Coordinates of C-alpha atoms and ligand atoms in Angstrom, one line a residue:
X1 CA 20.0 -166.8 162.4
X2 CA 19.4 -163.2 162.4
X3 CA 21.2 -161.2 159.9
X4 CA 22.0 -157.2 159.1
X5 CA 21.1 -155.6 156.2
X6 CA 22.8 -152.9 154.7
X7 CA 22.1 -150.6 152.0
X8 CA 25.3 -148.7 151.9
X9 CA 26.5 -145.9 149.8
X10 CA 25.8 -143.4 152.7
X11 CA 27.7 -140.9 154.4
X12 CA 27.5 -140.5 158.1
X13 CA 26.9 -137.4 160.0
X14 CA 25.7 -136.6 163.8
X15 CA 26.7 -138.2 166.6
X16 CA 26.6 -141.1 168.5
X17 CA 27.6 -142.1 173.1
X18 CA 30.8 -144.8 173.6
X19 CA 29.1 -147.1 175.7
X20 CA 31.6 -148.6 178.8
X21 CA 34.8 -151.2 178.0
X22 CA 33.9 -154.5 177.0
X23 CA 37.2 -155.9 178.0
X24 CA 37.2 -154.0 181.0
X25 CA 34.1 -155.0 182.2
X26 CA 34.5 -158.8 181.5
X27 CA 37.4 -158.7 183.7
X28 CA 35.8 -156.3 186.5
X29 CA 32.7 -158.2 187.0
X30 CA 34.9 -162.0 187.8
X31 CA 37.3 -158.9 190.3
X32 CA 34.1 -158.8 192.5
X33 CA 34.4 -162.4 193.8
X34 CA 37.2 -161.0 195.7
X35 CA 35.7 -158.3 196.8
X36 CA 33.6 -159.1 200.9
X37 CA 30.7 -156.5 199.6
X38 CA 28.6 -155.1 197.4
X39 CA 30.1 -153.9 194.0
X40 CA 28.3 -151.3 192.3
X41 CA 29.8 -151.3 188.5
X42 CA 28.4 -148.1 186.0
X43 CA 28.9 -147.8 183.0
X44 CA 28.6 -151.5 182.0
X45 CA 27.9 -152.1 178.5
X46 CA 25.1 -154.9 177.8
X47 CA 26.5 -156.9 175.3
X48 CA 26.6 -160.4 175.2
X49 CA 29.9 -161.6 176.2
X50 CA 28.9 -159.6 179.5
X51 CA 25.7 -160.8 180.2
X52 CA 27.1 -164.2 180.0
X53 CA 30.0 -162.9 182.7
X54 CA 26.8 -161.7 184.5
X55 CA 25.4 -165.1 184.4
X56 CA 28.0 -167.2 185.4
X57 CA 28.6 -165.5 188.9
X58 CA 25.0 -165.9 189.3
X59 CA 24.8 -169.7 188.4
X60 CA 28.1 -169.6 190.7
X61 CA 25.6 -168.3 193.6
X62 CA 26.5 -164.5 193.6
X63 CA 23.8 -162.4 193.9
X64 CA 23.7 -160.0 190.4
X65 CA 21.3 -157.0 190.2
X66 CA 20.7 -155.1 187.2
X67 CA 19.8 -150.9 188.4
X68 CA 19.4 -149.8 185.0
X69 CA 20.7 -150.8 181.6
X70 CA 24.5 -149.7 182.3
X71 CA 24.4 -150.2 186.5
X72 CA 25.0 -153.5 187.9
X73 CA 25.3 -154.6 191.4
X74 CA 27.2 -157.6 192.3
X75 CA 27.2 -159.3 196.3
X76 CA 29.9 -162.8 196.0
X77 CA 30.0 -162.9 199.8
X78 CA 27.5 -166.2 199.5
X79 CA 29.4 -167.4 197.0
X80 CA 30.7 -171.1 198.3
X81 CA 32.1 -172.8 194.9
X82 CA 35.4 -172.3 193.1
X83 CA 34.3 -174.7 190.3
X84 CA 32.9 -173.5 187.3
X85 CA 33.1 -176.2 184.4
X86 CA 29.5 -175.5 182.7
X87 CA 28.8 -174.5 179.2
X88 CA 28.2 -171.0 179.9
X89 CA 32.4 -170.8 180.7
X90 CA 32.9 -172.3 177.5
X91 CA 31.2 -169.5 175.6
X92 CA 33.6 -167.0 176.1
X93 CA 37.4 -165.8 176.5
X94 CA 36.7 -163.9 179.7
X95 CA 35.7 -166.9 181.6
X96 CA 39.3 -167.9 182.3
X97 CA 39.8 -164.7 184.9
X98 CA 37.4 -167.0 187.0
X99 CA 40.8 -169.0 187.9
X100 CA 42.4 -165.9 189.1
X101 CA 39.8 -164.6 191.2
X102 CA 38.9 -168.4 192.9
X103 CA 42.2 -168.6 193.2
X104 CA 42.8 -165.0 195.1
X105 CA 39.4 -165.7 197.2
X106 CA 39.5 -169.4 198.1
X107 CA 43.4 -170.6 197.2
X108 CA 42.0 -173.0 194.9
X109 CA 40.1 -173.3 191.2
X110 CA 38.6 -175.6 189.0
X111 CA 37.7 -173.9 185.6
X112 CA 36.4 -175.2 181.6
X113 CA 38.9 -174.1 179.4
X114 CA 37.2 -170.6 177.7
X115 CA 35.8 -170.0 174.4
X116 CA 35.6 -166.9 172.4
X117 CA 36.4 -165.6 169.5
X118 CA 39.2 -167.9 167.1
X119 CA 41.0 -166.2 164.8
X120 CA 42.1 -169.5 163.2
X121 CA 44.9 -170.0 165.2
X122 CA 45.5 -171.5 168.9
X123 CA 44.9 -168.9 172.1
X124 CA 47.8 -170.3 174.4
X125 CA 47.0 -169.6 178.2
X126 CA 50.8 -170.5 179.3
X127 CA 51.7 -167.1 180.5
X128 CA 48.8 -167.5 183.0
X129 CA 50.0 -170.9 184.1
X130 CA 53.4 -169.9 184.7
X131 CA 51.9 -166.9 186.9
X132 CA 50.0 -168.8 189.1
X133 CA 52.8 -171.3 189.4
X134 CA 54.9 -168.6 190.5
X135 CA 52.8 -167.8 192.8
X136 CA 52.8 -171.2 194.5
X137 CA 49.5 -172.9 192.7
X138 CA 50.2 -176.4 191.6
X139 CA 48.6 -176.1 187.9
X140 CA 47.3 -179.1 185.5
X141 CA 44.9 -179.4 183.0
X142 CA 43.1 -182.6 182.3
X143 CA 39.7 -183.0 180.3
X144 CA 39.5 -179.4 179.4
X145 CA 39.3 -178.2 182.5
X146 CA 42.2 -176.1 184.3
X147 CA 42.9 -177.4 188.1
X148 CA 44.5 -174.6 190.0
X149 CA 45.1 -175.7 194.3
X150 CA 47.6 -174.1 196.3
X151 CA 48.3 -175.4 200.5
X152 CA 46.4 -172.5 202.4
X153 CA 46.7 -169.2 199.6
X154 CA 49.4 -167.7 197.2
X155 CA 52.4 -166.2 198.3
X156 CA 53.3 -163.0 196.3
X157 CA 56.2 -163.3 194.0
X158 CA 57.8 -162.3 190.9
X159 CA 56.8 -163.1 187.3
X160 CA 58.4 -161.9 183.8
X161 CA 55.5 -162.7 181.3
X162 CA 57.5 -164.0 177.9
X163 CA 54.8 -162.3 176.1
X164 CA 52.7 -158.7 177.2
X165 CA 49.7 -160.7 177.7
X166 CA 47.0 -159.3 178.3
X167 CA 44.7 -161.5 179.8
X168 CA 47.7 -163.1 181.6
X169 CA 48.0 -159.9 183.0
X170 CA 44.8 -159.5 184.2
X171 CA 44.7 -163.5 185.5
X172 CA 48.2 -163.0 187.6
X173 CA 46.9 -159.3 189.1
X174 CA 43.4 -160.9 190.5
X175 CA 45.1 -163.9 191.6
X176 CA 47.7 -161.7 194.0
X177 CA 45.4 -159.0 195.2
X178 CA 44.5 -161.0 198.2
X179 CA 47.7 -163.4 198.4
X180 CA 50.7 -162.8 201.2
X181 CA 53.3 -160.5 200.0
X182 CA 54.5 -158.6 197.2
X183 CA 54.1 -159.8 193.0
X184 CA 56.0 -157.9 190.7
X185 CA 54.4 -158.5 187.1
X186 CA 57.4 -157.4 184.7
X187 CA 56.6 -157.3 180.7
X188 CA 53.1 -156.2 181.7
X189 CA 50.1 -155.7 179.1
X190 CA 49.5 -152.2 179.1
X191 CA 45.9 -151.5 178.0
X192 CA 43.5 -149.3 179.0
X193 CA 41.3 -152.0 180.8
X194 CA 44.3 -153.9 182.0
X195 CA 44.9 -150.1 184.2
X196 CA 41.0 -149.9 184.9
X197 CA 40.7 -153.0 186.5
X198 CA 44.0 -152.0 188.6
X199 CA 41.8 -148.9 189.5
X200 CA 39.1 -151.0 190.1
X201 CA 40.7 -153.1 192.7
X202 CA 42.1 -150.2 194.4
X203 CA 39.0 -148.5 194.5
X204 CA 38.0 -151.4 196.4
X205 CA 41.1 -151.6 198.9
X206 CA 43.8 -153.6 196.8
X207 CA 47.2 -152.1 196.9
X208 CA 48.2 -151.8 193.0
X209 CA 51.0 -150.0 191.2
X210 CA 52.3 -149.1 188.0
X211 CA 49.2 -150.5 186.4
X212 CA 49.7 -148.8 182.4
X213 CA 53.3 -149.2 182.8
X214 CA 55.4 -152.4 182.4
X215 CA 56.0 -153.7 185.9
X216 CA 53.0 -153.9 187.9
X217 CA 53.0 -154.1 191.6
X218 CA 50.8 -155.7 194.0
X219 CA 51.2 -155.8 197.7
X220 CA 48.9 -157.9 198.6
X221 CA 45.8 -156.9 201.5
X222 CA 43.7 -159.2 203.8
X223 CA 40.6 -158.0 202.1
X224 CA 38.3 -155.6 200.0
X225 CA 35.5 -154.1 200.5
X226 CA 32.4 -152.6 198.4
X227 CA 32.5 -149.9 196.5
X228 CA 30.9 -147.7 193.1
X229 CA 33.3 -147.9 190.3
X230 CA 32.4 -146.5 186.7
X231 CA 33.8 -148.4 183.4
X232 CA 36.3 -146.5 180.7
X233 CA 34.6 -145.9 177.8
X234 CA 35.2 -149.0 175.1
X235 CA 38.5 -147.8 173.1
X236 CA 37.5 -150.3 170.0
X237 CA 34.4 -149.4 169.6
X238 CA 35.0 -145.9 169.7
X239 CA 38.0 -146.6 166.9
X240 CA 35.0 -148.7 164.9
X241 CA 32.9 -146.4 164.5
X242 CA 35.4 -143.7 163.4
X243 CA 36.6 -146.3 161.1
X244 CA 33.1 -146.1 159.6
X245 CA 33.1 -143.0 159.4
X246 CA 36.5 -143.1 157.5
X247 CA 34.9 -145.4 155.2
X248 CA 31.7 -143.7 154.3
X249 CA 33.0 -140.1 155.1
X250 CA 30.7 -137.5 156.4
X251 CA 31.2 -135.9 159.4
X252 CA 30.5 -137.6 163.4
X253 CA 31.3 -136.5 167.1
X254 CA 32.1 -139.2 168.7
X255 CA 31.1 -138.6 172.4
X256 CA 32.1 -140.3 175.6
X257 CA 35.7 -141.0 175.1
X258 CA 39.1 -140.7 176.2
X259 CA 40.9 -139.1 173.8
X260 CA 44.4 -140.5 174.6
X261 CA 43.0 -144.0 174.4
X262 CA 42.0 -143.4 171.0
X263 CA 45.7 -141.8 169.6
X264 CA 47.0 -145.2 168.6
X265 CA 43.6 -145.5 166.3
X266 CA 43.1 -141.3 165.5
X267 CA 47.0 -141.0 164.2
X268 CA 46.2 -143.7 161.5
X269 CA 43.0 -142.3 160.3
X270 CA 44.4 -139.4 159.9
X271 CA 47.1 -140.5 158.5
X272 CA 44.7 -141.8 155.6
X273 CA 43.1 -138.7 154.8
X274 CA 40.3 -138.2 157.7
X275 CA 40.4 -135.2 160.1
X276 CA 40.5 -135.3 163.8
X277 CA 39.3 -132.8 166.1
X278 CA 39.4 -133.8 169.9
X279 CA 36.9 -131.5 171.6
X280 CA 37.1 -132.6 176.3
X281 CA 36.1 -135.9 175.9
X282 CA 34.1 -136.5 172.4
X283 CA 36.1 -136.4 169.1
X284 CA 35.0 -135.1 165.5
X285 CA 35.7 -137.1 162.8
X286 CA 35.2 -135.6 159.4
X287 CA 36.8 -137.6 156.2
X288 CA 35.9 -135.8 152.7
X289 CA 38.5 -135.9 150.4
X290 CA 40.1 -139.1 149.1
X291 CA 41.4 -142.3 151.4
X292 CA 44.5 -142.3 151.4
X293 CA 47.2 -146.0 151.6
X294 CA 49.1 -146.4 154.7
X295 CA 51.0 -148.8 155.8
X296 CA 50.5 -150.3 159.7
X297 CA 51.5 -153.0 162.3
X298 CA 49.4 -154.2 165.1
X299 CA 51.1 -154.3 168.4
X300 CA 50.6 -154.3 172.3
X301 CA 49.3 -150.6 173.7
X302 CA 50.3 -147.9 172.9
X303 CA 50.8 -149.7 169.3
X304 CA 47.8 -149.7 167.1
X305 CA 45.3 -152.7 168.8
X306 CA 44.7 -155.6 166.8
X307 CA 41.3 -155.3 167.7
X308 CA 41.4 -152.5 165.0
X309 CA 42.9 -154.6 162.6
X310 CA 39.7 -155.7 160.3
X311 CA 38.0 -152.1 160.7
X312 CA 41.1 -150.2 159.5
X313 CA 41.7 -153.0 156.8
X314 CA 37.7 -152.4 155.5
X315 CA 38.9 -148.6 155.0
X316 CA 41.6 -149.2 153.1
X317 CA 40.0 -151.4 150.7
X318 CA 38.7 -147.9 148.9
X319 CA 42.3 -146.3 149.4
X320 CA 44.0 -145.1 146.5
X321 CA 46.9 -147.3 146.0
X322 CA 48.1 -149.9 148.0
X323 CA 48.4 -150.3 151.8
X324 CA 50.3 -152.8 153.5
X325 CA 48.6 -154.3 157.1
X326 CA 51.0 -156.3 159.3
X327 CA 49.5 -158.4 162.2
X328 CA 52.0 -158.2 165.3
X329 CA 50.0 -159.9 168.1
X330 CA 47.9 -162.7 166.5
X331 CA 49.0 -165.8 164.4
X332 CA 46.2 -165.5 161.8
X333 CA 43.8 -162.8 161.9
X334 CA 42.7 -162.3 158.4
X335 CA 40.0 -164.9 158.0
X336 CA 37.5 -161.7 157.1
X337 CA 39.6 -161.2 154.0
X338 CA 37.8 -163.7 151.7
X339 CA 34.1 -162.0 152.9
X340 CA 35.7 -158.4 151.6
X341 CA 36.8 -159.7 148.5
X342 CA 33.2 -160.7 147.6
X343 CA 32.5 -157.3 148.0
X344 CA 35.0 -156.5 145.3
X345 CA 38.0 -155.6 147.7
X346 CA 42.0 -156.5 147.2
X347 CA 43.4 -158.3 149.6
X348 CA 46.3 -160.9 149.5
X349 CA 47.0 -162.1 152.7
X350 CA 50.4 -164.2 153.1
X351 CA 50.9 -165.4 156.9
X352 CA 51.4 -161.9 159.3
X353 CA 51.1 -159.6 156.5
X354 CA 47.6 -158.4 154.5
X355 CA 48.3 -156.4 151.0
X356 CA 45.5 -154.5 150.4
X357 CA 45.1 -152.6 146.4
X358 CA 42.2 -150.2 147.3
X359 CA 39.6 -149.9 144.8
X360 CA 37.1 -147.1 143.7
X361 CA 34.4 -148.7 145.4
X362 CA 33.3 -151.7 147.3
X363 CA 29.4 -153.6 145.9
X364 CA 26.9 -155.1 148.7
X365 CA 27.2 -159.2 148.9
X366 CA 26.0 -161.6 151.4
X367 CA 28.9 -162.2 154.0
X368 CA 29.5 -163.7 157.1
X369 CA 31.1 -162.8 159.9
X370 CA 33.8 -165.0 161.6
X371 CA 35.0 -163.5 164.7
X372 CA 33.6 -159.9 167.1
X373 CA 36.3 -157.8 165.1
X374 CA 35.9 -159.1 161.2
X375 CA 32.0 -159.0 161.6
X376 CA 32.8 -155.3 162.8
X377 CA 34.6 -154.9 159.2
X378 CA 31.6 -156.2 157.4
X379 CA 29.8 -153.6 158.9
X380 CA 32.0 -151.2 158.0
X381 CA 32.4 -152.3 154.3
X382 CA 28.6 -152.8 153.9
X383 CA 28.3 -149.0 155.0
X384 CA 30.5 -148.1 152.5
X385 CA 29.6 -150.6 149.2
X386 CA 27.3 -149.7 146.9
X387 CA 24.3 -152.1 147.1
X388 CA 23.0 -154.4 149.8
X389 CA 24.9 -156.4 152.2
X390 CA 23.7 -159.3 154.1
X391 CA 25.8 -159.9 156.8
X392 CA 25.3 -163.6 158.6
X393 CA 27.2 -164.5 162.0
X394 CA 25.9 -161.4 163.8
X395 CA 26.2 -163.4 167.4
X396 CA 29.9 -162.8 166.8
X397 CA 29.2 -158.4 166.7
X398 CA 27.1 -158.8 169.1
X399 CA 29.2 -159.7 171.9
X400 CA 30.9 -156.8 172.2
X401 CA 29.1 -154.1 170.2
X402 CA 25.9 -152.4 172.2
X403 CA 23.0 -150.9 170.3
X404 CA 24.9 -151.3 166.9
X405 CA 21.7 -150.4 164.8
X406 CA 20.4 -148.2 166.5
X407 CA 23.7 -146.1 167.0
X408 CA 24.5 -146.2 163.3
X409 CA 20.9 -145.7 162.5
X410 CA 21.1 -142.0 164.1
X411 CA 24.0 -140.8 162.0
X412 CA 21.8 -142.0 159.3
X413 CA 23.0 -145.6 158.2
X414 CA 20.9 -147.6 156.7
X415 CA 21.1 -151.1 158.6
X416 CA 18.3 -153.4 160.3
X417 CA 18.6 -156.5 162.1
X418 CA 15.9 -159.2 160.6
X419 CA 15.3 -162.3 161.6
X420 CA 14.5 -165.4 159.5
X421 CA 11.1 -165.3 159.8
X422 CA 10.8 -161.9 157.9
X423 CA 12.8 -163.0 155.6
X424 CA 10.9 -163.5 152.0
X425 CA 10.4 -167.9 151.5
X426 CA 12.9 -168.3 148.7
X427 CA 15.9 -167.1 151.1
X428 CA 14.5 -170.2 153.2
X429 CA 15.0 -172.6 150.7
X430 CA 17.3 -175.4 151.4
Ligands
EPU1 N1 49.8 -165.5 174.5 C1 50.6 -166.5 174.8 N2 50.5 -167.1 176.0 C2 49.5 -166.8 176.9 C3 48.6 -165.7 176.5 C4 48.8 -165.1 175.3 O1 51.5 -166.8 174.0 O2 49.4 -167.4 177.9 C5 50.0 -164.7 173.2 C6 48.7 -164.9 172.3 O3 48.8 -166.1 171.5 C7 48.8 -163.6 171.4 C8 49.4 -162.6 172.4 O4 50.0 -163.4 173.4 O5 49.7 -163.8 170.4 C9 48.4 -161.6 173.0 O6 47.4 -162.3 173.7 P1 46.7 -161.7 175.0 O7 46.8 -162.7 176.1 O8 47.1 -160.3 175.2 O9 45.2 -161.7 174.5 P2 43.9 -162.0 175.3 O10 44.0 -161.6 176.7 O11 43.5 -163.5 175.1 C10 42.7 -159.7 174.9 C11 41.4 -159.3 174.3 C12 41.4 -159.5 172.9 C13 42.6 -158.8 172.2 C14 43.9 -159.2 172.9 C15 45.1 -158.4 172.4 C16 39.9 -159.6 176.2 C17 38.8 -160.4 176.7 N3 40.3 -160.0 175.0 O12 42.8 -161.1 174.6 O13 40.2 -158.9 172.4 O14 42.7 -159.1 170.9 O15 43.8 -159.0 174.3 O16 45.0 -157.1 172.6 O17 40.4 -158.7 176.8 C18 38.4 -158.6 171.0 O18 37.9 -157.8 171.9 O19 37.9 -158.7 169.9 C19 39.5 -159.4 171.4 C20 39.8 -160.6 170.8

């Protein structure tokens, strides 16, 4: 039941370190169960959808080492079980690249349908079906759990994804890494993480091409061996807290990033009035003068991410005039738009498609988050209103957003984390 509080009204100045991919790493960490060795993965960011990744290959019976707090060292070569059905899978998205992996390592899977974040509308996992079936895995699905067997491994083939999914993407590449022959992925996700895990696996001995582009390539190889591999800095949180910084305005270097990652997000923010100075691999984001409207669709990489989506939509609530927000990947991502209009925002969403009338300014209000992405927006609207905010639901943020205090704290936010306990008795009542 912790909570943040916000007294916003502050601009932000300094400068703050990108910690490593959270969707990068939630896909890596499942890639060393094919991997006969020790994996030594830098860079990791400890949030909590990836301490839970962490602790499902260890209940699995692979050995998981933390060096320090962004080093990780995992061994899978005691690792007996392709069966992973407890409630830890349940608790996140990521879980489902456990069928993938069992099935590259062992030819056979037997996963709990994931979790994560719901937007409100259904997360399909067809496009990962119809990849493994391609590859020759009978697939069924009976009591929320996905069965995946195959007679003595996969046999590379080719697959045309109906949609660029990413995790799909992901699912089909682990799955043929170790499998005879050659899968062609066609209609390929794109993103940054989908092209660090393909360096991953190579790093490692796999035999992946085209990763980044639409048609992937994997011939696959009898095995993989151990390796170090460092993490891509985390494009969305990088593009959150230049959003904030948007929002507040002020003036931030934004350090440990790869700038060409970030042009889908910096092109927009600019767009609305901020300026953007790429300096090697940190940016300087300095917004002073007014915000301006802009209109935007979400799409696959290199489109603007959805994962952006709320942030940008926070900024805009202070635009002058009115900006018009169109969701391209998801069915219903917009839930966060009732919290923002408690903070005196102007948003009518109708299905795909958010209208947002900026206003002078936003006022503090207790809100709650509903998903990783819209509690990001809450932050980045509390930093901004005038007031206090009280934001509830902070489990979402925190699975993919490391050290969010204490990094917002340094380019002077004021935000803390309290839990119930220090919370005065009449905000116990009831
Ligand atoms: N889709 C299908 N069938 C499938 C899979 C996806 O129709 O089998 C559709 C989805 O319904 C959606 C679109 O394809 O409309 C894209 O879904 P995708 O599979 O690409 O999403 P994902 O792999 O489930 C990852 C990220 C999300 C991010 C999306 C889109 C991870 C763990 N999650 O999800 O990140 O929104 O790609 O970029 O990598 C987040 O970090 O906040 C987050 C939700």
């Amino acid at each position: 039941m912790d909570k943040f509080v916000i007294r916003g009204g502050k601009p932000l100045f300094g400068e703050l370190e990108v910690s490593g991919a959270k969707n990068a790493a939630v896909a890596i960490i499942p890639a060393a169960i094919l991997v006969d060795g020790v994996c030594r993965i830098e860079n990791i960011p400890m949030v909590s959808d990836v301490i839970i990744q962490m602790e499902i290959l260890r209940e699995l019976g692979a050995g998981v080492r933390v060096l320090n707090p962004t080093t990780i060292e995992i061994d899978s070569r005691g690792l007996r079980s392709w069966t992973a059905v407890s409630d830890l899978n349940r608790k996140m998205r990521a879980s489902y690249y456990l069928i993938g992996a069992f099935l590259g390592r062992f030819g056979q899977a037997e996963v709990a349908m994931p979790g994560g974040c719901n937007f409100g509308g259904v997360r399909p996992i067809d496009q990962h079906m119809k990849g493994f079936e391609a590859l020759g895995a009978k697939m069924d699905i009976r009591n929320g759990i996905v069965y995946a067997q195959t007679q003595g491994g996969l046999t590379g083939s080719n697959v045309y994804l109906d949609v660029a999914s990413v995790g799909a993407t992901i699912n089909i590449m682990l799955a043929a890494c170790l499998s005879q022959g050659q899968t062609v992925i066609e209609n390929a996700a794109k993103e940054p993480h989908i092209v660090d895990l393909a360096n991953f696996l190579n790093s490692m001995g796999a035999d992946i091409m085209g990763a980044g582009t639409d048609m992937i390539k994997i011939r696959g190889v009898s095995t993989l061996a151990g390796g170090t591999y460092s993490i891509i800095p985390d494009q969305i949180e990088a593009g959150t807290y230049l959003a904030a910084v948007a929002a507040t305005g002020g003036s931030v270097v934004v350090k440990n990033v790869i700038p060409k990652h970030l042009d889908c997000i910096t092109v927009k923010l600019a767009e609305l009035g901020a300026e953007i100075e790429e300096q090697g691999d940190s940016i300087r984001i300095t917004r002073q003068g007014p915000i301006r409207k802009i209109q935007v669709k979400t799409l696959p990489y290199p489109g603007f991410p959805t994962d952006m989506q709320p942030q940008l939509a926070a900024v805009l609530c202070m635009a002058e005039g009115t900006s018009v927000i169109t969701e391209g990947v998801w069915e219903n991502r917009f839930r966060y738009a009732d919290e923002l209009r408690r903070m005196g925002a102007h948003i009518q969403v109708d299905g795909k498609v958010a209208v947002v009338e900026g206003v002078p300014k936003l006022t503090g209000a207790p809100v709650r988050a509903s998903d990783l992405r819209a509690g990001a927006a809450l932050v980045i609207a509390g930093l901004a209103a005038e007031g206090v905010t009280e934001i509830e639901g902070i489990g979402y943020i925190q699975r993919g957003y490391e050290n969010l205090v204490e990094k917002l704290r340094r380019m002077g936010a004021d935000i803390q984390q309290i839990t119930e306990e220090e919370l005065p008795p009449i905000a116990k009542a009831n």
